[in-house]
XYZ file of C-alpha atoms in Angstrom:
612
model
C -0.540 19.209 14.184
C -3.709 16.984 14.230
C -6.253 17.913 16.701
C -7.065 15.853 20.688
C -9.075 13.032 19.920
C -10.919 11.000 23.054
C -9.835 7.290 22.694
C -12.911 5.189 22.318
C -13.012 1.043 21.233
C -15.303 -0.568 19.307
C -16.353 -3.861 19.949
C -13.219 -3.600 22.198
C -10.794 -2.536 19.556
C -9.213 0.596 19.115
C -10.684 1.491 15.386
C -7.675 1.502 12.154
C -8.024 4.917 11.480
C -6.771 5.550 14.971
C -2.890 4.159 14.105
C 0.236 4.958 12.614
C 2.791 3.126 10.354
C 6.558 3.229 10.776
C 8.902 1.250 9.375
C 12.554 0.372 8.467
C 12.218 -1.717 4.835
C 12.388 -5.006 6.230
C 8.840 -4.771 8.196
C 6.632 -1.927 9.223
C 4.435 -1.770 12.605
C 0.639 -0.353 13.155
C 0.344 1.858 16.288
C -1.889 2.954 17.685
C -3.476 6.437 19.758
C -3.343 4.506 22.646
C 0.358 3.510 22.551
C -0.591 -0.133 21.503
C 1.504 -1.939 18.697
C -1.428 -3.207 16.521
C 0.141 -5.695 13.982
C 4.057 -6.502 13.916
C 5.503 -9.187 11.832
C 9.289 -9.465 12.411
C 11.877 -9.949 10.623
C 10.139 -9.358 7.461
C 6.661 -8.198 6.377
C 5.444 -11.839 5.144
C 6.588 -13.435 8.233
C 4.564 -14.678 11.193
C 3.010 -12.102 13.018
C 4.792 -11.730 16.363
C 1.893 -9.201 17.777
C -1.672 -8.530 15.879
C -4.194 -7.830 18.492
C -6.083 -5.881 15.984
C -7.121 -9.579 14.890
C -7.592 -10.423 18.280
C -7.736 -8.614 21.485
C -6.876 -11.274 23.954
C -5.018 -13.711 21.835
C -3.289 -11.447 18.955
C -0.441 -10.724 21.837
C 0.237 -7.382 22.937
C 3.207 -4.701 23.084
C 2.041 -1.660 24.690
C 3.248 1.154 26.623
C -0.501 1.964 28.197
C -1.029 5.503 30.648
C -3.386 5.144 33.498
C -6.823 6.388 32.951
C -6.462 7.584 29.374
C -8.686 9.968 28.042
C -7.566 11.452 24.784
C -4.603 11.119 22.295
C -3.361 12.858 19.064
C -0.702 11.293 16.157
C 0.720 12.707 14.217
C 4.581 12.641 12.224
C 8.056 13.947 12.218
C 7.165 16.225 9.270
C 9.131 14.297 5.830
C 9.562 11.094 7.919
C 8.498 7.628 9.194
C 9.208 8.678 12.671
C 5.894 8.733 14.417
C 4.549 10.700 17.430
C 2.190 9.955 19.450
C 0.938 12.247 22.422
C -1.575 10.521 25.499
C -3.473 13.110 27.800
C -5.003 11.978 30.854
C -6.391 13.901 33.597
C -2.978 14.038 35.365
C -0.623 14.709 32.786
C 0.824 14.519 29.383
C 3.168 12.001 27.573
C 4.694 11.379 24.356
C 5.641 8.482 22.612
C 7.983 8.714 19.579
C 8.249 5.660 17.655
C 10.661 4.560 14.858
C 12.229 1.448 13.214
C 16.105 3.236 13.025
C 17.625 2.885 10.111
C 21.300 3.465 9.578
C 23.117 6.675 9.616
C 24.195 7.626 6.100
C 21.797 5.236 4.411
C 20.607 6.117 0.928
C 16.602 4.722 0.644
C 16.848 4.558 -2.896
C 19.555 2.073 -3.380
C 20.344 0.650 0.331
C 19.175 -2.939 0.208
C 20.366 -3.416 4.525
C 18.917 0.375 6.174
C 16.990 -1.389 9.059
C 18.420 -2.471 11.960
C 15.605 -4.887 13.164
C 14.706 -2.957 16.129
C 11.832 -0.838 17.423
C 12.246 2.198 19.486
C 10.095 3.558 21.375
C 11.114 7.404 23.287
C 8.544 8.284 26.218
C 8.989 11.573 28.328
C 5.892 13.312 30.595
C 5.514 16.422 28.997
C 2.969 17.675 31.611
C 2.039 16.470 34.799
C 2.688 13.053 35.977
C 2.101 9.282 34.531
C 1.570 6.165 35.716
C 3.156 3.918 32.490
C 2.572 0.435 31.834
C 4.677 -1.824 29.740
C 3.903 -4.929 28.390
C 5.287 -7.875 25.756
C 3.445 -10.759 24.794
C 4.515 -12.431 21.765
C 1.738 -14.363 20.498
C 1.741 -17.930 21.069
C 3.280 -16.688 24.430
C 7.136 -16.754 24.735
C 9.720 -18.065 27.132
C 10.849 -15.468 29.555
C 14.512 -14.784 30.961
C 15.456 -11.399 32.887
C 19.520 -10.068 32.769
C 19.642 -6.736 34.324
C 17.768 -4.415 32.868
C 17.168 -7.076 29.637
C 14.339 -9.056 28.903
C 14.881 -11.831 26.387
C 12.063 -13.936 25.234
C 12.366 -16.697 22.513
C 8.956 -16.721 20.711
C 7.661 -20.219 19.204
C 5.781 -17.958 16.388
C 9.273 -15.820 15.451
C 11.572 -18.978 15.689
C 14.280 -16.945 17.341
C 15.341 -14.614 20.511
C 13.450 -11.223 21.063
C 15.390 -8.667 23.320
C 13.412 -6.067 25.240
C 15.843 -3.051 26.969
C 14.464 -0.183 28.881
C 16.270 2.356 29.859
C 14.443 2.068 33.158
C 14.316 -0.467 35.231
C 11.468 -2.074 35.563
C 11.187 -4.108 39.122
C 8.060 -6.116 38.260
C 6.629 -7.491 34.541
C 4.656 -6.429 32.678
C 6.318 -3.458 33.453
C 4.968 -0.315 35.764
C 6.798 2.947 36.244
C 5.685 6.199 37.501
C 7.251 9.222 36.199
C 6.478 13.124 36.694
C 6.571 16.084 34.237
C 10.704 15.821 32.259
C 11.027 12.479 32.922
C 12.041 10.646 30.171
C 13.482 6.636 29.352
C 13.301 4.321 25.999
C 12.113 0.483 25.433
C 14.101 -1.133 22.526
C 12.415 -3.985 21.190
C 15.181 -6.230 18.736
C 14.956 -9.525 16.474
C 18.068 -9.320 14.479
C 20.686 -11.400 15.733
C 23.564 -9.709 17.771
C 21.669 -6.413 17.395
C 22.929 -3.693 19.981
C 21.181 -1.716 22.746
C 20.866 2.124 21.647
C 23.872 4.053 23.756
C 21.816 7.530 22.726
C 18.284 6.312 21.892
C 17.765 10.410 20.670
C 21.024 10.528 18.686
C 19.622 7.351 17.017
C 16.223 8.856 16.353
C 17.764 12.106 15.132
C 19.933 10.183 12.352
C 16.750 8.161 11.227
C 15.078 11.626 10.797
C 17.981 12.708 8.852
C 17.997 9.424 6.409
C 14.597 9.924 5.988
C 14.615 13.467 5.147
C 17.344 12.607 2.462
C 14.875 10.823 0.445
C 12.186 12.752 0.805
C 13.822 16.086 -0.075
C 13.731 14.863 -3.367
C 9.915 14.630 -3.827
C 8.294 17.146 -6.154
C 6.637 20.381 -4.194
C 3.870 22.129 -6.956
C 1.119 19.636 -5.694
C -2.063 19.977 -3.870
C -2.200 19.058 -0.445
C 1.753 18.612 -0.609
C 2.013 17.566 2.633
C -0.643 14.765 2.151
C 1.201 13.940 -0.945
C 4.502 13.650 0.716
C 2.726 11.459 3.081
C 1.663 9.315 0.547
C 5.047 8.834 -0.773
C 6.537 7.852 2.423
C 3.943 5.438 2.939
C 4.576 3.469 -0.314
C 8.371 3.616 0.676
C 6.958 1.613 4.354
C 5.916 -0.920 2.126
C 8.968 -1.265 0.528
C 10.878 -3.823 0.708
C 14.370 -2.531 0.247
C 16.832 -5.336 -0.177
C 15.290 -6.470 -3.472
C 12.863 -3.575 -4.653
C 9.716 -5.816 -3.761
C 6.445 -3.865 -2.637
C 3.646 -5.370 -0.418
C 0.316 -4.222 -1.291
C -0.268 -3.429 2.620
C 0.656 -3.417 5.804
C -1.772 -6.185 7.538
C -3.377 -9.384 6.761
C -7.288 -10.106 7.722
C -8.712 -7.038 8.101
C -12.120 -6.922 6.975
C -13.688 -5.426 4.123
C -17.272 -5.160 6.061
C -17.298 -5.740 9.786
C -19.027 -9.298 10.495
C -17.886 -10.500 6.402
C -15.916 -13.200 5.082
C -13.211 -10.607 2.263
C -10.474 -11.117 4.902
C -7.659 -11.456 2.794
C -3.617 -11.338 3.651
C -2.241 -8.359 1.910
C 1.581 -8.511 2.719
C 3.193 -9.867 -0.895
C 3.979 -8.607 -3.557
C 1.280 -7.993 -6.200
C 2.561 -7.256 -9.826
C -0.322 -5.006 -10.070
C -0.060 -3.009 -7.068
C 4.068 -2.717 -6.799
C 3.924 -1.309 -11.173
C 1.543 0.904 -10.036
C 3.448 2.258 -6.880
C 6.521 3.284 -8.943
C 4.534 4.694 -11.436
C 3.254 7.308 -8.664
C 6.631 7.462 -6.813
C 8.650 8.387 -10.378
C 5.778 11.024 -10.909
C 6.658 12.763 -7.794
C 10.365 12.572 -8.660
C 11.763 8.957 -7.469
C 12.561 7.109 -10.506
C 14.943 4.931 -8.640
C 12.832 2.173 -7.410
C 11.054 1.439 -11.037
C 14.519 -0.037 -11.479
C 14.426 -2.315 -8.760
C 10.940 -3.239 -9.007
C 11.593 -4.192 -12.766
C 14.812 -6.293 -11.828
C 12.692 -8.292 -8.841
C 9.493 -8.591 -10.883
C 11.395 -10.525 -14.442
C 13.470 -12.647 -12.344
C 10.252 -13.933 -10.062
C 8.759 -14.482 -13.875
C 11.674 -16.346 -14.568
C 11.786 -18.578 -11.639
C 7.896 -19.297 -11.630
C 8.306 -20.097 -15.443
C 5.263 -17.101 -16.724
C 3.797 -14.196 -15.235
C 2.053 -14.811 -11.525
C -0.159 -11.758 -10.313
C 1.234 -12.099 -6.617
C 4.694 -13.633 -5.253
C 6.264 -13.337 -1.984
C 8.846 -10.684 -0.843
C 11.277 -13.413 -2.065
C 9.739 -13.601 -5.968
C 8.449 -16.820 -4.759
C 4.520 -18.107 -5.380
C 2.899 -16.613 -1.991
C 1.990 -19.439 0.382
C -1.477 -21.192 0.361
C -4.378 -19.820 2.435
C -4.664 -20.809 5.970
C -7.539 -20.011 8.033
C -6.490 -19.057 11.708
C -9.106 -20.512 14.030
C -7.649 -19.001 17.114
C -8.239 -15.394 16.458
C -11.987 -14.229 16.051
C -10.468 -11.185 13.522
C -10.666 -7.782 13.625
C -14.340 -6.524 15.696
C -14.922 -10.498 15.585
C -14.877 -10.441 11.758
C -13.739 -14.330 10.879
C -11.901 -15.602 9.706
C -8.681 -14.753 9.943
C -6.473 -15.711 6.897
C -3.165 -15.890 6.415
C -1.370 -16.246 3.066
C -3.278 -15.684 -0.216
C -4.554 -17.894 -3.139
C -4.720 -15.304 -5.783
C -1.149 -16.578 -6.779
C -2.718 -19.496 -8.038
C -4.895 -17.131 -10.192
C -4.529 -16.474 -13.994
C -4.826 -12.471 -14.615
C -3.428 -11.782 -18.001
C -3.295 -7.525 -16.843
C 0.403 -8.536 -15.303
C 1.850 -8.395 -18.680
C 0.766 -4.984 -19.800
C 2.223 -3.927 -15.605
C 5.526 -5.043 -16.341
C 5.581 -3.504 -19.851
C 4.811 0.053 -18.730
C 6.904 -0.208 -16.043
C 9.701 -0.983 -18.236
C 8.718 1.767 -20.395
C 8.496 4.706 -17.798
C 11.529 3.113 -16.744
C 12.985 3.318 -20.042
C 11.332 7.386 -20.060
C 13.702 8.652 -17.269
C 16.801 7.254 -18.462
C 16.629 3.522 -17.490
C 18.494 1.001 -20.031
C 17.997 -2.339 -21.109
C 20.635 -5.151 -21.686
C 20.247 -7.994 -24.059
C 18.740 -10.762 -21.154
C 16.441 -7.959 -20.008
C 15.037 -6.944 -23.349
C 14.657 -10.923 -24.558
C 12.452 -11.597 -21.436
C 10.270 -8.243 -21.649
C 9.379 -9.409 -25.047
C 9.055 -12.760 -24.379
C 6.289 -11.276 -22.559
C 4.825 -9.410 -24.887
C 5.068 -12.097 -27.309
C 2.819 -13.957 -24.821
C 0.048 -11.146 -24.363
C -0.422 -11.290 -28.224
C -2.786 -14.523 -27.344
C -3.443 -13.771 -23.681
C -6.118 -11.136 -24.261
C -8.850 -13.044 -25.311
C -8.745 -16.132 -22.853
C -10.603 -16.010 -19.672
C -9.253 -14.638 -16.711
C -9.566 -13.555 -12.955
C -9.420 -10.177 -13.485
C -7.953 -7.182 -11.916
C -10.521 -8.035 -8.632
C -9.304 -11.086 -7.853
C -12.385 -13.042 -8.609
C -13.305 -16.516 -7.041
C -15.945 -17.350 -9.370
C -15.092 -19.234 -12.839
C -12.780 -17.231 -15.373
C -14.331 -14.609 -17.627
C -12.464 -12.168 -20.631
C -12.460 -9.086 -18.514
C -12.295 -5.915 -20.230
C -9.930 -4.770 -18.027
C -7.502 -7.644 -18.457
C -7.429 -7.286 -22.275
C -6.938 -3.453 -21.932
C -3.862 -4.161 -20.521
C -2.948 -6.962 -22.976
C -3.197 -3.925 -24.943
C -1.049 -1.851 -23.287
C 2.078 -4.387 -23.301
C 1.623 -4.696 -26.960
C 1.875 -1.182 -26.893
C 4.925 -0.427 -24.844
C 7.171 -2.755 -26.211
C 6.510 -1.099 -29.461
C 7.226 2.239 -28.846
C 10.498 0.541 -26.813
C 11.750 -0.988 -29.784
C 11.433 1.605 -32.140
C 12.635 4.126 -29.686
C 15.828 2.225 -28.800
C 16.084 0.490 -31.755
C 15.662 -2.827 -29.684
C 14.747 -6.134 -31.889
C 11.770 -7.346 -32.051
C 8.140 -6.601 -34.789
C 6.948 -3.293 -33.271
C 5.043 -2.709 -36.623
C 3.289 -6.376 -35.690
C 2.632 -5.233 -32.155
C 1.194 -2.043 -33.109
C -1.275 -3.938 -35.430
C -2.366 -5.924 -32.414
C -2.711 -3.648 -30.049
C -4.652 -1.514 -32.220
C -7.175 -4.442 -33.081
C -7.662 -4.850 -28.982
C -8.307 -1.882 -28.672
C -10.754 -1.642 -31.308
C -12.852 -5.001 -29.865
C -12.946 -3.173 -26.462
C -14.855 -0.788 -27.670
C -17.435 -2.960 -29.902
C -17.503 -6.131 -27.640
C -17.134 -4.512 -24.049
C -19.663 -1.833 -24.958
C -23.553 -2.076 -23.902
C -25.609 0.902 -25.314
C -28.342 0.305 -22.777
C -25.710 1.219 -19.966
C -24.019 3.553 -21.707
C -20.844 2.305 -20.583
C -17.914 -0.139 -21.016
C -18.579 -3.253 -19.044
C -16.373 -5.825 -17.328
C -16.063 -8.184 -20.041
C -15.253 -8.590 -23.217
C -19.016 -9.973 -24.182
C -22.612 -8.827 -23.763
C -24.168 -9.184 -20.246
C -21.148 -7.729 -18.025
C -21.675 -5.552 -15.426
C -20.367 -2.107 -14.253
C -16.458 -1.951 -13.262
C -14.989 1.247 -11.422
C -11.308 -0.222 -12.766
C -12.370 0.952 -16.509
C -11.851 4.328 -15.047
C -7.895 3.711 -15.073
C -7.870 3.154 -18.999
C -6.846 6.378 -19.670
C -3.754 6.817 -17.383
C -2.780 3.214 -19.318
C -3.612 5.627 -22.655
C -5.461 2.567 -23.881
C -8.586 5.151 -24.368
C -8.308 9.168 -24.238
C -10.315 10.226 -20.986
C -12.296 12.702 -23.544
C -12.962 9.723 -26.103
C -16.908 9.193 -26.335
C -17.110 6.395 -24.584
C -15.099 6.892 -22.050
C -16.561 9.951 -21.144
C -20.464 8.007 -20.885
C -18.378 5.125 -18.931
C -17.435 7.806 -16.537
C -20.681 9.191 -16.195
C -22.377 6.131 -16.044
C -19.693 4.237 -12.988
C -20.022 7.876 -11.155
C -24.081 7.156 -11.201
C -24.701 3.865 -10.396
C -21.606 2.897 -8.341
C -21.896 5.840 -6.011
C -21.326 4.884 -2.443
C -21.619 8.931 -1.392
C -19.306 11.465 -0.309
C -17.577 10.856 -3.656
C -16.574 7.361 -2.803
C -17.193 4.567 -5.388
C -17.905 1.062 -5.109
C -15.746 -0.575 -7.637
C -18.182 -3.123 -8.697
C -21.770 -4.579 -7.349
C -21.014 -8.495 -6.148
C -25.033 -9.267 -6.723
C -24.733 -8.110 -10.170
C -21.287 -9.145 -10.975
C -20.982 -12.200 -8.606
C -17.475 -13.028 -7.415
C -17.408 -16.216 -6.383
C -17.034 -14.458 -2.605
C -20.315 -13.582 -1.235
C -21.540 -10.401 1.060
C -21.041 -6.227 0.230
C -17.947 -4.704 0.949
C -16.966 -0.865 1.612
C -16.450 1.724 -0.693
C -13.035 1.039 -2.780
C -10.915 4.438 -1.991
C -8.341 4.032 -5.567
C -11.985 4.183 -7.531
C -12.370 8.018 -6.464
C -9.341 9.001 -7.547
C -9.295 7.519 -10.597
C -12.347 9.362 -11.254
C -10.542 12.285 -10.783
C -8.171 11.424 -12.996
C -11.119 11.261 -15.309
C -12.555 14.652 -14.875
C -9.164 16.454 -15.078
C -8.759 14.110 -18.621
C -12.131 15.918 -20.021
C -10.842 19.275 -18.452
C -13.965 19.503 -15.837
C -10.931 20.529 -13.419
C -12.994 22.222 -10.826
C -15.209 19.355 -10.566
C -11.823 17.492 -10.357
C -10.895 19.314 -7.537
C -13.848 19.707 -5.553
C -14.002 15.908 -5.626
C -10.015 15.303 -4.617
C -10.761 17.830 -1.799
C -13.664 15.417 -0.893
C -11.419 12.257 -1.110
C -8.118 13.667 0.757
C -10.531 14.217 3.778
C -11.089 10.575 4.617
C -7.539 10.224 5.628
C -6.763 10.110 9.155
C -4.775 12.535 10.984
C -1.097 11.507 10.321
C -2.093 10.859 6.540
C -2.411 7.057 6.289
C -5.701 5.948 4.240
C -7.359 2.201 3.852
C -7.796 -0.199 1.084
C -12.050 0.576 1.761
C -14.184 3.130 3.581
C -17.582 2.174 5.219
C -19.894 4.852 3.356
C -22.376 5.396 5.822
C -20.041 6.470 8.959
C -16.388 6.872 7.399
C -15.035 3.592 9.262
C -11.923 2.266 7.502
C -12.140 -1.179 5.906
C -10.108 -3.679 4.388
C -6.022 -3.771 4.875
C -4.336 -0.915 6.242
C -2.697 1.376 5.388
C -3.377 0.814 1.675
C -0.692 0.917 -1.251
C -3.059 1.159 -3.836
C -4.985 4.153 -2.161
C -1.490 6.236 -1.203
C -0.851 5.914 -5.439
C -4.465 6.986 -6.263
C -3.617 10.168 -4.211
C -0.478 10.788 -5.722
C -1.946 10.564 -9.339
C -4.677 12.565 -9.087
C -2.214 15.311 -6.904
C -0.154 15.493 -10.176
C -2.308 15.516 -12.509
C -4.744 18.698 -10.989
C -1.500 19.721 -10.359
C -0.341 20.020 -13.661
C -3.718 21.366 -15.361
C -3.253 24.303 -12.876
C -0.043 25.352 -14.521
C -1.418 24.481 -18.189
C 0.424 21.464 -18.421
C -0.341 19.045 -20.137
C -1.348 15.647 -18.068
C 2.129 13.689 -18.021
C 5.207 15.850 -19.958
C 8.101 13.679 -18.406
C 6.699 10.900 -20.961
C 4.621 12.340 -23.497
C 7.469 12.922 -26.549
C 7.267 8.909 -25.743
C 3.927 8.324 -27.145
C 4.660 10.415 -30.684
């Protein structure tokens, strides 16, 4: 159980390290230590955000459930859940707070496209002492108001529908005030789905969400380090999941900035190609090979309907909408501007074919199956990537600056080649794998002539001289483009752990002054780049250097688990959207693979007779 923690603000905002996420696979909320819901979008993750005053303290909205005079808190889970506790102390007494999204009894996670019930519950009881407890809803954009009973209704213009608040006690004045002594106990139900029912047993409800939960994650492998961190991790990446389709939102939140007073404020709740391939990579290595399946279905068709390969789409497989810039809220510790939706999905980044390729393939590695349509449009893709490689792209970074032939990009040009090879020799599906092989072999052989600069020592970013350093080079071998031991690889290594150390084994996954981005200003430490160095060092068997390093890396996450797309260097501060796909799956990789060389395995088994 994580440790008392005194609740201090910054700037007037309670800092991201200091919330939660919970859930139900429709949306997810951030809250906080201080019982404060810190970003809620409802009904689904891309939607308007109905409260976000971690973008803006006064005009984000609010829905809290606040204890006079707070002076320390602790968070922390329902061990192999999304349930999340939170306990307040104050000089007079003790309450806790245990919040979940419920989800319905006998749901399966894996395959159950409606668990959610569009409601958030919230459980309060005095454990010590006495509390005075505040409640409070303010929709942002502010809401009409109508009171039944012990019902508050409020039809928000920013959620285009009716909100229902219920308490299980009454509350004579609003924003609500009750005071309550040591057992005392009562439950606010907040609900956006249409026709959606008051809980008759808010802890029956709980228990059975606990029990769903539990289902799923009883299934995730237990010979890892820092299992419970790992398990964590997993659950996470399921938050983000959106389960009526198998979409996967790269994080929680929208706006939150990548250095406090900068301009990276980007909106983070789609669906990257990128992000989602690699998520179900790391959930099928843990032992959840069900949702490569769905990701693979949702990813072709939004191909399909978009007419080529996009690097980010809605929850819906649709383009994501055009960037707005919110001029009401100042952002997060007055970082501006806020942004909502996100350009990139204008972007060319030829890396999403070689994503959807080797998600087919470890698809294809745990028993997955292809019919006809399927196969056609897989290699319709990697007929495409045969080309792709050498034009000019945005890269794996998202640049804003003109297109360049990233390494990166072409590496994974490389990799689609690759996979639908092996798949069509392996299950004898049509297509030229002998071709493909040829190509992908010659890409991989211009990576390391034209990306390679002997002054550096290291692979560069692009595919000509003059490029500078890239941290994402680090994930070519868990692609297998390049062995982790190969030469080069290990100099690249050594050369991106030198001069892209941010300390405390962090790594900044590029320099923007010598690799300009179109963007402008630093930015944090990038969390994934640690652990793929990891992956690195357990690759050239340095395994206790490996570990020493993970060790280093699992410590930045705060105490129920949850870790950031970016960490502030100098003082630990988390950065960028939160909590972090991306940075969950680093975790989970590097877990596995130290994992694994501790029993003498080798790196990944499940798929290695694959790749003979």
């Amino acid at each position: 159980m994580s440790e008392w923690l005194p609740l201090v603000r910054q700037a007037g905002y309670l800092p991201l390290e200091d919330h939660g996420l919970i859930g139900d696979g429709s949306t997810c909320a951030l809250v906080g230590r201080d019982g404060s819901t810190g970003f809620l979008c409802v009904p689904r993750f891309d939607s308007p955000a109905l409260v976000c005053p971690l973008l803006d303290r006064e005009r984000g909205g609010a829905f809290h459930l606040t204890v006079a005079a707070a002076a320390e808190s602790r968070q922390f889970y329902v061990p192999g859940t999304g349930v999340l506790v939170t306990e307040i102390r104050s000089a007079e007494g003790t309450i806790r707070i245990t919040d979940a999204m419920p989800l319905r009894p006998g749901s399966a996670l894996e395959e159950d496209a409606h668990a959610g019930t569009g409601t958030l519950l919230r459980l309060v009881e005095v454990v010590h002492g006495r509390a005075e407890i505040g409640l409070r809803l303010e929709p942002r954009g502010g809401a009409s108001l109508q009171r039944t009973g012990e019902d508050v209704r409020l039809t928000a213009s920013t959620h285009g529908g009716e909100l229902r608040l219920r308490a299980s006690r009454p509350m004579p004045v609003w924003p609500g005030v009750t005071s309550m002594r040591e057992g005392d106990r009562f439950w606010v139900c907040l609900q956006w789905e249409p026709g959606a029912r008051p809980p008759h047993d808010a802890d029956h409800v709980v228990a059975e969400t606990i029990r769903v939960w539990r289902r799923w994650s009883d299934f995730l492998v237990q010979d890892v380090p820092h299992r419970d961190l790992v398990h964590r991790s997993a659950i996470t990446l399921k938050l983000l999941d959106y389960f009526a389709n198998g979409a996967i939102v790269a994080a929680a939140t929208s706006a939150l900035p990548e250095r406090i007073g900068g301009n990276r404020n980007w909106d983070y709740r789609y669906a990257w190609v990128r992000d989602a391939a690699y998520t179900v990579f790391a959930l099928r290595r843990i032992g959840l090979p069900m949702e490569a399946g769905g990701f693979l279905t949702w990813v072709l068709d939004a191909v399909e309907n978009s007419g080529g390969p996009r690097v980010v789409y809605d929850i819906d497989g649709r383009l994501a909408p055009v960037e707005t810039i919110d001029a009401e809220l100042e952002g997060y510790r007055r970082s501006s501007p806020v942004r909502w939706g996100n350009d990139a999905s204008h972007q060319v980044q030829h890396d999403v074919y070689g994503e959807i390729l080797d998600c087919a393939f470890q698809w294809a590695a745990t028993g997955g199956s292809f019919d006809t349509k399927l196969w056609e449009r897989l290699r319709s893709l990697t007929e495409a990537a045969r080309t792709a490689w050498e034009r000019p792209d945005h890269g794996i970074w998202e640049v804003r600056s003109p297109a360049r032939p990233f390494t990166y990009s072409a590496a994974m040009c490389q990799v689609a080649l690759d996979r639908a090879a092996r798949l069509s020799r392996r299950l004898h599906l049509p297509g030229d794998p002998r071709a493909w092989e040829m190509d992908a072999e010659a890409i991989k052989s211009r990576i390391l002539s034209e990306a390679w600069d002997p002054d550096l020592r290291a692979l560069t970013e692009h595919m000509s001289p003059g490029g500078g350093l890239d941290a994402s080079l680090l994930a070519l071998p868990l692609r297998r483009v390049l062995p982790a031991d190969h030469p080069k690889m290990i100099a690249t290594c050594r050369t991106v752990a030198e001069r892209l150390d941010a300390g405390g084994g962090l790594l900044y996954r590029y320099l923007p002054a010598k690799s300009p981005d179109g963007v402008g200003g630093a930015e944090g430490a990038f969390v994934l780049c640690g652990f793929w160095h990891v992956d690195n060092l357990v690759g050239q068997g340095r395994i206790a250097e490996a570990t020493e390093l993970f060790e280093r890396l699992c410590w930045y996450a705060n105490p129920p688990g949850l870790l950031p797309e970016q960490i502030d260097p100098s003082t630990g501060a988390f950065l960028g959207n939160f909590p972090q796909a991306l940075s969950h799956v680093g975790l989970i990789s590097s877990a596995v693979l130290i994992g694994r060389a501790d029993r003498g395995l080798e790196p990944e088994l499940s798929t290695h007779a694959w790749f003979e």
